[in-house]
Amino acid sequence: MTDQVEPSAPAAPKLEPDFVPEVEKPWLQTWRMFAKNRAALFGLVLLSVIVGMAVLGPTLYPADPYDIVWAPQSPPGTEGFILGTDYLGRDLLAGIIYGSRATLIVGAAAALITIVIGILVGALAGYYRGWVEELLMRITEFFQVLPPLLLAMVLVLLFSPTLVTISIAIGVVSWTATARLARAEFLRIRELEYVKGARSIGARNSRIIWLVILPNAAPPLIVSAAFAVGIAILFEAGLSFLELNDPNIMSWGYMIGSNRPYVLESWWAVTFPGIAIFLTVLAVSLIGDGLNDALNPRLRQR
Amino acid sequence: MAGQDDILLRVEDLKVHFSQKKQHLFSQASHVHAVDGVNFTVPRGKTFGLVGESGSGKTTTALAVMRLVHITDGQVFLGDIDIGGLEGEDLRRQRRHMQIIFQDPYSSLNPRVRAGDIVREPLDQMEVGEVASRDERVGELFRLVGLRPEQQALFPHQFSGGQRQRVGIARALASQPDLIVCDEPVSALDVAIQAQILNLLRALQDEFGLTYLFISHDLGVVQYMCDEIAVMYLGQIVEHADRISLFTEPLHPYTWALLSAVPSADPAIRDRSDRIRLRGDPPSPIDPPPGCRFASRCPFAESRCSGETPALRTIRDGHAVACHLVGDDGVPPQRQI
Amino acid sequence: MNTPSPILSVADLAVEFDMRDGVARVIDDLSFDLMPGETLGIVGESGCGKSMTALSIMRLVPMPPGRIAGGEIRLDGENLVAASDVRIREIRGNEISMIFQEPMTSLNPVYTVGDQIAETVRLHEGLSKRDARDRAIEMLRAVAIPAPEARVEEYPHQLSGGMRQRVMIAMALTCRPRVLIADEPTTALDVTVQAQIFDLLRDLKEQTQTAIILITHDMGVIAEMAQRVVVMYAGRKVEDAPVDELLLNPKHPYSQGLIACVPHLQAVPTVERPPLMEIPGVVPSVSELGRGGCPFAPRCAQAMDRCRQQMPPPSTVAPGHQVACWLIDETRAA
């Protein structure tokens, strides 16, 4: 046992003997995680049904939701009107079907505006720091301290209530949270070495912001976008309830608002639109939760 | 020493100061003197080491050379060009001549980009070579750093730490730079992996005549890798020498303390009776005191040390030190007792 | 020759983790003794199970997914694996205490350091508030923190990294534990501060005769601090020897690699710089553990067929020097 094995320079076996390149696109991995989450899948199915209703519903059930078709306040089931009629005798089912369009359009458009303003403000503030950040964050704080529903009402009243103005109004009052989130992510990621690496090869600021940092900041922003849709839908319902809706387009919030005085005589006229709003927001929230888990890299490793 | 025309990098009186946010409305704005008047030159084809503890400014110096932090004052010449003064398109064009390898292989690669694209990116961004030849070049770079070309399709998280660092090295080599800044390239790696990376860096240097600016806090690694070494303390160079004389005849008490502090497997070092211990932590580089910045921790400090700032003076060929107490004969204070 | 009995004795320890694709043995067949007043180094790469060993001794293995699947950990004869939760809480921080790598996150930021030290003594020794505070000041003085009367009122963020690690040591030693586990205690610190912490640990050990388990990846630290060293790889002990013996005469190819692959600071550097010895490849992932055969075989330049089929048992090559490697058999036979 005397001859010790010489430690210096043994014939080293070559590196990585049999590495199996297994490549899975990140979004595929995200989908696998998402699909494992039953609640999220349920949300996705529910939302698909609602979207399907908005797209195909008017073709399958061609009825004008503003037409007075039967006696006012007929209970569900009367003469083939599955959900009954409201205080003027309008078909509630038609209202629900057509109302889903306003709800989804405003929800999506307002969320888009929220996300776009939020990311723009947050990204510029977080990336450039200095006076840019100072200025943008003061503006953000200004919007944050205004009561959002009141501000949205004022905005809608100033211009005539159409889907466009309502979406803009909701977007304008609700982007601040996204901006703060985006700024926090940008502040964190801009200090990482791969961002320095991008600068060291001469990448321009715009490239670094949009192609290097933003994709890496995306997961929480996507989740926040999902929740923004839910919030926008509730806002839209709230505005319509106050009759600040586009008068030419039926909306669930408007249905609840206009039937509110008669709730004791015809409960169904406020209940069904209420359930519709509830289910839509639920679906969006479940999806948001599912995305949150699926995009969380720490949970993904398991 | 190397002749003037062999100098690749020349740093003259480099200063990088950061102003700190005021703590409250009426407090004075304070300044972090991260790098405070640093001079050195790096001969072409050599490895120049910057060592020091946290807050010494070694990494900031490297980032300033790379133009990744704002230079407050001073010049940085790469060849004949003052890259410290370049802006915009001119700076972008010079970047292909200098590249950097980062410390942390987990944060230095964009997790959403495939390894092949990470290595290809500098070629596209800095328009190196013909577009058609770039794919081939990426494959060649992978082979150079000991990765298999098939691994281009993988994402960073599918590599081990050592492999990630190889990807980082391939990216740094892509534009065939003259200077590569290595910012603690192995300190985040497992001990057994460090040798792989250090051997690779040396082999690449031999093959392509690369010049390294090598930042590390690990004196063993520096001793192995570097030809010339500057020891930094609180933003200034306190000693500068070639590899052999720095380690055999350290002059500055701080260098000596640093060498004394390294836990060593070498019994010749461990059993030295003249090891010295510093007290306390390195002070903060915010608004540093006048005089020698090491005075507050120096076991040999005299009254003039905290009053007068010692200049970096050359004691003998290529060996410079900034300490009042080192005699002109080159006898350091730790040997004068 | 009278052999003193070990203060802590680990025998055939096995720790398992439930993974998505089955059970992984992250520690297998681990045995070592810690003598009173001794410093034992445990060295290895990340993922070799050295931190998990520490957590097992503290009974802090996260359960689930982990569990101590077998073996014994005896503190002065008492088997900690079988001890009740109440007993374990008495032991933790009192008879065995631990300091961690990251002094930034191992102190609670909302309490003063004095309160945090005092809490330990109040918990274990039932001291009054005033006495506990006095003890905290005394401990801060013991770990050479200047002006301890003032520091006791400070919060962790007001202290430097080195100071925080001193506070951690003070907390760990307040109850005069018999065993102190230090898991990479200086990795986050500057080298001059590290040297101070090591001096402090050495002095405190002289005074209290606390036995120390020092977990590190740095052979230099082992050489400076420990008397004996256990080299771990993939959850197994590959070599166990007195420090000087291991540094001069490492038997296991992995130990040889660990020593040779790092450029150690030399007192007189040579002009020639031969390439460093490399240990190729990487540590096996947790799911690859327990496949039979020597876990180091895929990275070993001297691996034989036998190495890939059978796990080598530990064999004694010199007094107090054990190695688990088939090459030992080969050289003996030759």
mmCIF file of N, CA and C in Angstrom, chain B residues 52-54 160 162 166 190-200 202 217-227 243-244 247-248 254 257-266 268-270 272 275 277-282 297, chain C residues 44-47 160-163 166 190-196 198-199 202 217-221 223-224 243-244 247-248 254 258 261-283 299:
data_model
loop_
_atom_site.group_PDB
_atom_site.id
_atom_site.type_symbol
_atom_site.label_atom_id
_atom_site.label_comp_id
_atom_site.label_asym_id
_atom_site.label_seq_id
_atom_site.Cartn_x
_atom_site.Cartn_y
_atom_site.Cartn_z
ATOM 1 N N GLY B 52 -8.321 42.392 -4.171
ATOM 2 C CA GLY B 52 -8.740 43.220 -3.056
ATOM 3 C C GLY B 52 -9.998 42.638 -2.464
ATOM 4 N N GLU B 53 -10.414 43.217 -1.336
ATOM 5 C CA GLU B 53 -11.608 42.721 -0.682
ATOM 6 C C GLU B 53 -12.824 43.469 -1.218
ATOM 7 N N SER B 54 -13.983 43.142 -0.672
ATOM 8 C CA SER B 54 -15.171 43.839 -1.129
ATOM 9 C C SER B 54 -15.027 45.322 -0.808
ATOM 10 N N SER B 160 -24.871 22.803 -16.543
ATOM 11 C CA SER B 160 -24.316 22.919 -15.197
ATOM 12 C C SER B 160 -23.574 24.254 -15.094
ATOM 13 N N GLY B 162 -20.456 24.995 -14.538
ATOM 14 C CA GLY B 162 -19.221 25.064 -15.311
ATOM 15 C C GLY B 162 -19.495 25.215 -16.794
ATOM 16 N N ARG B 166 -18.655 28.213 -19.551
ATOM 17 C CA ARG B 166 -18.068 27.994 -20.874
ATOM 18 C C ARG B 166 -18.871 28.751 -21.945
ATOM 19 N N ASP B 190 -18.030 25.481 -8.260
ATOM 20 C CA ASP B 190 -17.554 24.480 -7.329
ATOM 21 C C ASP B 190 -16.052 24.302 -7.476
ATOM 22 N N VAL B 191 -15.379 23.972 -6.386
ATOM 23 C CA VAL B 191 -13.918 23.873 -6.416
ATOM 24 C C VAL B 191 -13.427 22.954 -7.533
ATOM 25 N N ALA B 192 -14.110 21.833 -7.702
ATOM 26 C CA ALA B 192 -13.611 20.872 -8.690
ATOM 27 C C ALA B 192 -13.783 21.380 -10.113
ATOM 28 N N ILE B 193 -14.665 22.353 -10.311
ATOM 29 C CA ILE B 193 -14.924 22.874 -11.650
ATOM 30 C C ILE B 193 -13.965 24.023 -11.976
ATOM 31 N N GLN B 194 -13.489 24.704 -10.924
ATOM 32 C CA GLN B 194 -12.640 25.879 -11.142
ATOM 33 C C GLN B 194 -11.440 25.559 -12.024
ATOM 34 N N ALA B 195 -10.828 24.393 -11.767
ATOM 35 C CA ALA B 195 -9.629 24.040 -12.532
ATOM 36 C C ALA B 195 -9.945 23.936 -14.013
ATOM 37 N N GLN B 196 -11.110 23.372 -14.340
ATOM 38 C CA GLN B 196 -11.492 23.245 -15.752
ATOM 39 C C GLN B 196 -11.520 24.615 -16.423
ATOM 40 N N ILE B 197 -12.118 25.575 -15.745
ATOM 41 C CA ILE B 197 -12.271 26.896 -16.344
ATOM 42 C C ILE B 197 -10.926 27.629 -16.404
ATOM 43 N N LEU B 198 -10.141 27.523 -15.331
ATOM 44 C CA LEU B 198 -8.845 28.210 -15.328
ATOM 45 C C LEU B 198 -7.930 27.639 -16.412
ATOM 46 N N ASN B 199 -7.912 26.314 -16.534
ATOM 47 C CA ASN B 199 -7.100 25.701 -17.594
ATOM 48 C C ASN B 199 -7.566 26.156 -18.974
ATOM 49 N N LEU B 200 -8.898 26.225 -19.126
ATOM 50 C CA LEU B 200 -9.449 26.659 -20.416
ATOM 51 C C LEU B 200 -9.015 28.088 -20.732
ATOM 52 N N ARG B 202 -6.422 29.695 -19.712
ATOM 53 C CA ARG B 202 -5.001 29.760 -20.056
ATOM 54 C C ARG B 202 -4.738 29.198 -21.447
ATOM 55 N N HIS B 217 -10.777 37.809 -5.764
ATOM 56 C CA HIS B 217 -10.420 38.004 -4.365
ATOM 57 C C HIS B 217 -9.619 36.805 -3.867
ATOM 58 N N ASP B 218 -9.496 35.788 -4.722
ATOM 59 C CA ASP B 218 -8.845 34.554 -4.313
ATOM 60 C C ASP B 218 -7.371 34.619 -4.704
ATOM 61 N N LEU B 219 -6.518 34.782 -3.689
ATOM 62 C CA LEU B 219 -5.098 35.000 -3.982
ATOM 63 C C LEU B 219 -4.443 33.780 -4.602
ATOM 64 N N GLY B 220 -4.949 32.602 -4.279
ATOM 65 C CA GLY B 220 -4.397 31.403 -4.905
ATOM 66 C C GLY B 220 -4.633 31.420 -6.402
ATOM 67 N N VAL B 221 -5.839 31.776 -6.788
ATOM 68 C CA VAL B 221 -6.184 31.841 -8.210
ATOM 69 C C VAL B 221 -5.367 32.931 -8.901
ATOM 70 N N VAL B 222 -5.235 34.073 -8.232
ATOM 71 C CA VAL B 222 -4.484 35.185 -8.824
ATOM 72 C C VAL B 222 -3.025 34.807 -9.003
ATOM 73 N N GLN B 223 -2.488 34.153 -7.982
ATOM 74 C CA GLN B 223 -1.090 33.750 -8.064
ATOM 75 C C GLN B 223 -0.867 32.800 -9.243
ATOM 76 N N TYR B 224 -1.852 31.965 -9.487
ATOM 77 C CA TYR B 224 -1.719 30.999 -10.563
ATOM 78 C C TYR B 224 -1.910 31.651 -11.934
ATOM 79 N N MET B 225 -2.856 32.573 -12.034
ATOM 80 C CA MET B 225 -3.276 33.062 -13.337
ATOM 81 C C MET B 225 -2.510 34.286 -13.832
ATOM 82 N N CYS B 226 -2.095 35.169 -12.924
ATOM 83 C CA CYS B 226 -1.716 36.515 -13.359
ATOM 84 C C CYS B 226 -0.206 36.682 -13.502
ATOM 85 N N ASP B 227 0.166 37.518 -14.468
ATOM 86 C CA ASP B 227 1.568 37.842 -14.656
ATOM 87 C C ASP B 227 1.958 39.075 -13.855
ATOM 88 N N ARG B 243 4.213 38.942 -10.655
ATOM 89 C CA ARG B 243 3.711 37.841 -9.860
ATOM 90 C C ARG B 243 4.726 37.340 -8.826
ATOM 91 N N ILE B 244 5.945 37.120 -9.251
ATOM 92 C CA ILE B 244 6.920 36.525 -8.341
ATOM 93 C C ILE B 244 7.261 37.492 -7.208
ATOM 94 N N PHE B 247 4.424 38.086 -4.475
ATOM 95 C CA PHE B 247 4.159 37.035 -3.498
ATOM 96 C C PHE B 247 5.379 36.676 -2.655
ATOM 97 N N THR B 248 6.571 36.874 -3.196
ATOM 98 C CA THR B 248 7.730 36.540 -2.368
ATOM 99 C C THR B 248 8.170 37.719 -1.510
ATOM 100 N N TYR B 254 -0.814 45.976 3.860
ATOM 101 C CA TYR B 254 -2.112 45.384 3.526
ATOM 102 C C TYR B 254 -1.928 44.110 2.706
ATOM 103 N N ALA B 257 -0.957 41.487 5.024
ATOM 104 C CA ALA B 257 -2.082 41.021 5.838
ATOM 105 C C ALA B 257 -2.995 40.109 5.025
ATOM 106 N N LEU B 258 -3.192 40.487 3.783
ATOM 107 C CA LEU B 258 -4.051 39.691 2.903
ATOM 108 C C LEU B 258 -3.450 38.302 2.718
ATOM 109 N N LEU B 259 -2.161 38.273 2.459
ATOM 110 C CA LEU B 259 -1.501 36.980 2.275
ATOM 111 C C LEU B 259 -1.532 36.170 3.573
ATOM 112 N N SER B 260 -1.402 36.872 4.690
ATOM 113 C CA SER B 260 -1.428 36.181 5.970
ATOM 114 C C SER B 260 -2.781 35.568 6.251
ATOM 115 N N ALA B 261 -3.806 36.197 5.738
ATOM 116 C CA ALA B 261 -5.157 35.791 6.101
ATOM 117 C C ALA B 261 -5.631 34.575 5.323
ATOM 118 N N VAL B 262 -5.003 34.303 4.186
ATOM 119 C CA VAL B 262 -5.496 33.201 3.361
ATOM 120 C C VAL B 262 -5.259 31.878 4.066
ATOM 121 N N PRO B 263 -6.307 31.113 4.280
ATOM 122 C CA PRO B 263 -6.096 29.797 4.874
ATOM 123 C C PRO B 263 -5.387 28.928 3.858
ATOM 124 N N SER B 264 -4.321 28.322 4.250
ATOM 125 C CA SER B 264 -3.510 27.645 3.251
ATOM 126 C C SER B 264 -3.235 26.202 3.601
ATOM 127 N N ALA B 265 -3.245 25.384 2.565
ATOM 128 C CA ALA B 265 -2.882 23.988 2.734
ATOM 129 C C ALA B 265 -1.366 23.831 2.731
ATOM 130 N N ASP B 266 -0.650 24.892 2.391
ATOM 131 C CA ASP B 266 0.804 24.843 2.328
ATOM 132 C C ASP B 266 1.373 25.079 3.735
ATOM 133 N N ALA B 268 4.224 25.624 4.724
ATOM 134 C CA ALA B 268 5.218 26.702 4.761
ATOM 135 C C ALA B 268 4.558 28.044 5.043
ATOM 136 N N ILE B 269 3.318 28.215 4.578
ATOM 137 C CA ILE B 269 2.608 29.457 4.850
ATOM 138 C C ILE B 269 1.957 29.397 6.223
ATOM 139 N N ARG B 270 1.335 28.250 6.496
ATOM 140 C CA ARG B 270 0.576 28.134 7.738
ATOM 141 C C ARG B 270 1.450 28.354 8.967
ATOM 142 N N ARG B 272 4.184 30.053 9.262
ATOM 143 C CA ARG B 272 4.920 31.310 9.352
ATOM 144 C C ARG B 272 4.591 32.006 10.660
ATOM 145 N N ARG B 275 2.841 36.068 10.460
ATOM 146 C CA ARG B 275 1.538 36.420 9.884
ATOM 147 C C ARG B 275 0.920 37.522 10.724
ATOM 148 N N ARG B 277 -2.597 39.867 11.642
ATOM 149 C CA ARG B 277 -4.049 39.872 11.609
ATOM 150 C C ARG B 277 -4.554 41.310 11.598
ATOM 151 N N LEU B 278 -5.478 41.583 10.734
ATOM 152 C CA LEU B 278 -6.099 42.906 10.762
ATOM 153 C C LEU B 278 -7.250 42.873 11.731
ATOM 154 N N ARG B 279 -7.574 44.054 12.260
ATOM 155 C CA ARG B 279 -8.763 44.140 13.101
ATOM 156 C C ARG B 279 -9.870 44.810 12.311
ATOM 157 N N GLY B 280 -11.074 44.445 12.638
ATOM 158 C CA GLY B 280 -12.224 45.127 12.055
ATOM 159 C C GLY B 280 -12.426 44.810 10.589
ATOM 160 N N ASP B 281 -13.444 45.449 10.027
ATOM 161 C CA ASP B 281 -13.806 45.223 8.636
ATOM 162 C C ASP B 281 -13.207 46.324 7.784
ATOM 163 N N PRO B 282 -13.111 46.109 6.466
ATOM 164 C CA PRO B 282 -12.701 47.214 5.610
ATOM 165 C C PRO B 282 -13.698 48.368 5.782
ATOM 166 N N ARG B 297 -6.613 50.553 9.872
ATOM 167 C CA ARG B 297 -6.494 49.122 10.198
ATOM 168 C C ARG B 297 -5.045 48.659 10.226
ATOM 169 N N GLY C 44 -16.260 18.807 0.623
ATOM 170 C CA GLY C 44 -16.834 18.244 -0.597
ATOM 171 C C GLY C 44 -17.439 19.353 -1.432
ATOM 172 N N GLU C 45 -17.838 19.005 -2.653
ATOM 173 C CA GLU C 45 -18.475 19.983 -3.532
ATOM 174 C C GLU C 45 -19.921 20.221 -3.097
ATOM 175 N N SER C 46 -20.559 21.228 -3.673
ATOM 176 C CA SER C 46 -21.961 21.434 -3.327
ATOM 177 C C SER C 46 -22.757 20.240 -3.844
ATOM 178 N N GLY C 47 -23.723 19.827 -3.050
ATOM 179 C CA GLY C 47 -24.504 18.662 -3.426
ATOM 180 C C GLY C 47 -23.903 17.352 -2.962
ATOM 181 N N SER C 160 -21.856 45.107 10.275
ATOM 182 C CA SER C 160 -21.217 44.602 9.055
ATOM 183 C C SER C 160 -21.341 43.083 9.010
ATOM 184 N N GLY C 161 -20.991 42.510 7.865
ATOM 185 C CA GLY C 161 -21.088 41.061 7.692
ATOM 186 C C GLY C 161 -20.277 40.295 8.735
ATOM 187 N N GLY C 162 -19.062 40.766 8.981
ATOM 188 C CA GLY C 162 -18.219 40.097 9.960
ATOM 189 C C GLY C 162 -18.820 40.173 11.354
ATOM 190 N N MET C 163 -19.357 41.359 11.686
ATOM 191 C CA MET C 163 -19.986 41.542 12.999
ATOM 192 C C MET C 163 -21.180 40.607 13.153
ATOM 193 N N ARG C 166 -20.128 37.261 13.927
ATOM 194 C CA ARG C 166 -19.740 37.178 15.335
ATOM 195 C C ARG C 166 -20.973 37.034 16.221
ATOM 196 N N ASP C 190 -15.058 38.548 3.677
ATOM 197 C CA ASP C 190 -13.751 38.843 3.105
ATOM 198 C C ASP C 190 -12.681 38.042 3.822
ATOM 199 N N VAL C 191 -11.568 37.842 3.143
ATOM 200 C CA VAL C 191 -10.551 36.941 3.661
ATOM 201 C C VAL C 191 -9.941 37.448 4.963
ATOM 202 N N THR C 192 -9.764 38.767 5.105
ATOM 203 C CA THR C 192 -9.186 39.248 6.367
ATOM 204 C C THR C 192 -10.180 39.085 7.512
ATOM 205 N N VAL C 193 -11.474 39.191 7.198
ATOM 206 C CA VAL C 193 -12.493 39.001 8.226
ATOM 207 C C VAL C 193 -12.611 37.508 8.548
ATOM 208 N N GLN C 194 -12.507 36.698 7.522
ATOM 209 C CA GLN C 194 -12.531 35.250 7.724
ATOM 210 C C GLN C 194 -11.447 34.819 8.703
ATOM 211 N N ALA C 195 -10.258 35.389 8.533
ATOM 212 C CA ALA C 195 -9.151 35.021 9.419
ATOM 213 C C ALA C 195 -9.493 35.378 10.861
ATOM 214 N N GLN C 196 -10.138 36.542 11.049
ATOM 215 C CA GLN C 196 -10.533 36.929 12.405
ATOM 216 C C GLN C 196 -11.531 35.946 12.991
ATOM 217 N N PHE C 198 -11.932 32.840 12.245
ATOM 218 C CA PHE C 198 -11.279 31.571 12.573
ATOM 219 C C PHE C 198 -10.479 31.680 13.870
ATOM 220 N N ASP C 199 -9.763 32.816 14.029
ATOM 221 C CA ASP C 199 -9.044 33.002 15.284
ATOM 222 C C ASP C 199 -10.006 32.938 16.461
ATOM 223 N N ARG C 202 -11.141 29.438 17.159
ATOM 224 C CA ARG C 202 -10.073 28.676 17.812
ATOM 225 C C ARG C 202 -9.952 29.037 19.289
ATOM 226 N N HIS C 217 -15.800 23.872 1.609
ATOM 227 C CA HIS C 217 -15.322 23.303 0.359
ATOM 228 C C HIS C 217 -13.843 23.614 0.173
ATOM 229 N N ASP C 218 -13.251 24.296 1.142
ATOM 230 C CA ASP C 218 -11.921 24.875 0.981
ATOM 231 C C ASP C 218 -10.911 24.063 1.783
ATOM 232 N N MET C 219 -10.012 23.393 1.086
ATOM 233 C CA MET C 219 -9.003 22.580 1.756
ATOM 234 C C MET C 219 -8.090 23.438 2.630
ATOM 235 N N GLY C 220 -7.884 24.703 2.228
ATOM 236 C CA GLY C 220 -7.067 25.592 3.030
ATOM 237 C C GLY C 220 -7.684 25.800 4.405
ATOM 238 N N VAL C 221 -8.999 25.991 4.429
ATOM 239 C CA VAL C 221 -9.712 26.182 5.693
ATOM 240 C C VAL C 221 -9.569 24.931 6.549
ATOM 241 N N ALA C 223 -7.169 22.791 6.450
ATOM 242 C CA ALA C 223 -5.799 22.694 6.926
ATOM 243 C C ALA C 223 -5.571 23.604 8.124
ATOM 244 N N GLU C 224 -6.181 24.790 8.098
ATOM 245 C CA GLU C 224 -5.961 25.739 9.184
ATOM 246 C C GLU C 224 -6.716 25.373 10.444
ATOM 247 N N VAL C 243 -5.902 15.498 9.307
ATOM 248 C CA VAL C 243 -5.750 16.486 8.241
ATOM 249 C C VAL C 243 -4.390 16.399 7.551
ATOM 250 N N ASP C 244 -3.331 16.344 8.337
ATOM 251 C CA ASP C 244 -2.006 16.349 7.714
ATOM 252 C C ASP C 244 -1.799 15.115 6.859
ATOM 253 N N LEU C 247 -3.714 15.646 3.593
ATOM 254 C CA LEU C 247 -3.099 16.605 2.673
ATOM 255 C C LEU C 247 -1.834 16.033 2.035
ATOM 256 N N LEU C 248 -1.068 15.273 2.802
ATOM 257 C CA LEU C 248 0.184 14.746 2.267
ATOM 258 C C LEU C 248 -0.027 13.448 1.512
ATOM 259 N N TYR C 254 -10.794 11.086 -5.560
ATOM 260 C CA TYR C 254 -11.554 12.328 -5.409
ATOM 261 C C TYR C 254 -10.850 13.285 -4.442
ATOM 262 N N LEU C 258 -9.599 16.950 -5.296
ATOM 263 C CA LEU C 258 -10.024 18.144 -4.549
ATOM 264 C C LEU C 258 -8.816 18.964 -4.108
ATOM 265 N N CYS C 261 -6.889 20.273 -7.592
ATOM 266 C CA CYS C 261 -7.549 21.049 -8.638
ATOM 267 C C CYS C 261 -7.660 22.527 -8.290
ATOM 268 N N VAL C 262 -7.271 22.891 -7.074
ATOM 269 C CA VAL C 262 -7.368 24.294 -6.683
ATOM 270 C C VAL C 262 -5.961 24.889 -6.656
ATOM 271 N N PRO C 263 -5.763 26.044 -7.257
ATOM 272 C CA PRO C 263 -4.445 26.657 -7.142
ATOM 273 C C PRO C 263 -4.260 27.201 -5.729
ATOM 274 N N HIS C 264 -3.511 26.486 -4.917
ATOM 275 C CA HIS C 264 -3.294 26.941 -3.544
ATOM 276 C C HIS C 264 -2.245 28.039 -3.532
ATOM 277 N N LEU C 265 -2.408 28.933 -2.600
ATOM 278 C CA LEU C 265 -1.419 29.996 -2.451
ATOM 279 C C LEU C 265 -0.105 29.375 -2.003
ATOM 280 N N GLN C 266 0.947 29.656 -2.745
ATOM 281 C CA GLN C 266 2.243 29.108 -2.375
ATOM 282 C C GLN C 266 3.098 30.209 -1.787
ATOM 283 N N ALA C 267 3.913 29.837 -0.817
ATOM 284 C CA ALA C 267 4.782 30.831 -0.191
ATOM 285 C C ALA C 267 5.765 31.384 -1.220
ATOM 286 N N VAL C 268 6.310 30.506 -2.021
ATOM 287 C CA VAL C 268 7.238 30.922 -3.074
ATOM 288 C C VAL C 268 6.696 30.401 -4.402
ATOM 289 N N PRO C 269 6.081 31.270 -5.179
ATOM 290 C CA PRO C 269 5.499 30.776 -6.425
ATOM 291 C C PRO C 269 6.586 30.381 -7.410
ATOM 292 N N THR C 270 6.305 29.343 -8.165
ATOM 293 C CA THR C 270 7.260 28.920 -9.171
ATOM 294 C C THR C 270 6.995 29.677 -10.458
ATOM 295 N N VAL C 271 8.037 29.812 -11.271
ATOM 296 C CA VAL C 271 7.867 30.495 -12.551
ATOM 297 C C VAL C 271 6.988 29.653 -13.467
ATOM 298 N N GLU C 272 7.249 28.356 -13.457
ATOM 299 C CA GLU C 272 6.454 27.450 -14.282
ATOM 300 C C GLU C 272 5.059 27.275 -13.676
ATOM 301 N N ARG C 273 4.062 27.252 -14.540
ATOM 302 C CA ARG C 273 2.711 27.018 -14.040
ATOM 303 C C ARG C 273 2.081 25.893 -14.850
ATOM 304 N N PRO C 274 2.253 24.657 -14.412
ATOM 305 C CA PRO C 274 1.656 23.557 -15.176
ATOM 306 C C PRO C 274 0.139 23.623 -15.072
ATOM 307 N N PRO C 275 -0.562 23.059 -16.063
ATOM 308 C CA PRO C 275 -2.025 23.078 -15.987
ATOM 309 C C PRO C 275 -2.497 22.420 -14.704
ATOM 310 N N LEU C 276 -3.596 22.921 -14.172
ATOM 311 C CA LEU C 276 -4.160 22.345 -12.954
ATOM 312 C C LEU C 276 -4.760 20.988 -13.274
ATOM 313 N N MET C 277 -4.748 20.119 -12.288
ATOM 314 C CA MET C 277 -5.428 18.845 -12.479
ATOM 315 C C MET C 277 -6.932 19.112 -12.480
ATOM 316 N N GLU C 278 -7.601 18.470 -13.409
ATOM 317 C CA GLU C 278 -9.051 18.675 -13.491
ATOM 318 C C GLU C 278 -9.781 17.449 -12.977
ATOM 319 N N ILE C 279 -10.902 17.692 -12.323
ATOM 320 C CA ILE C 279 -11.844 16.593 -12.106
ATOM 321 C C ILE C 279 -12.912 16.808 -13.168
ATOM 322 N N PRO C 280 -12.965 15.947 -14.168
ATOM 323 C CA PRO C 280 -13.898 16.212 -15.264
ATOM 324 C C PRO C 280 -15.341 16.015 -14.818
ATOM 325 N N GLY C 281 -16.260 16.501 -15.627
ATOM 326 C CA GLY C 281 -17.684 16.256 -15.386
ATOM 327 C C GLY C 281 -18.210 17.010 -14.186
ATOM 328 N N VAL C 282 -19.388 16.637 -13.748
ATOM 329 C CA VAL C 282 -20.040 17.322 -12.636
ATOM 330 C C VAL C 282 -20.553 16.299 -11.634
ATOM 331 N N VAL C 283 -20.924 16.842 -10.453
ATOM 332 C CA VAL C 283 -21.510 16.002 -9.407
ATOM 333 C C VAL C 283 -22.786 15.368 -9.950
ATOM 334 N N ARG C 299 -16.488 9.953 -13.025
ATOM 335 C CA ARG C 299 -15.556 11.079 -13.149
ATOM 336 C C ARG C 299 -14.122 10.644 -12.875
#
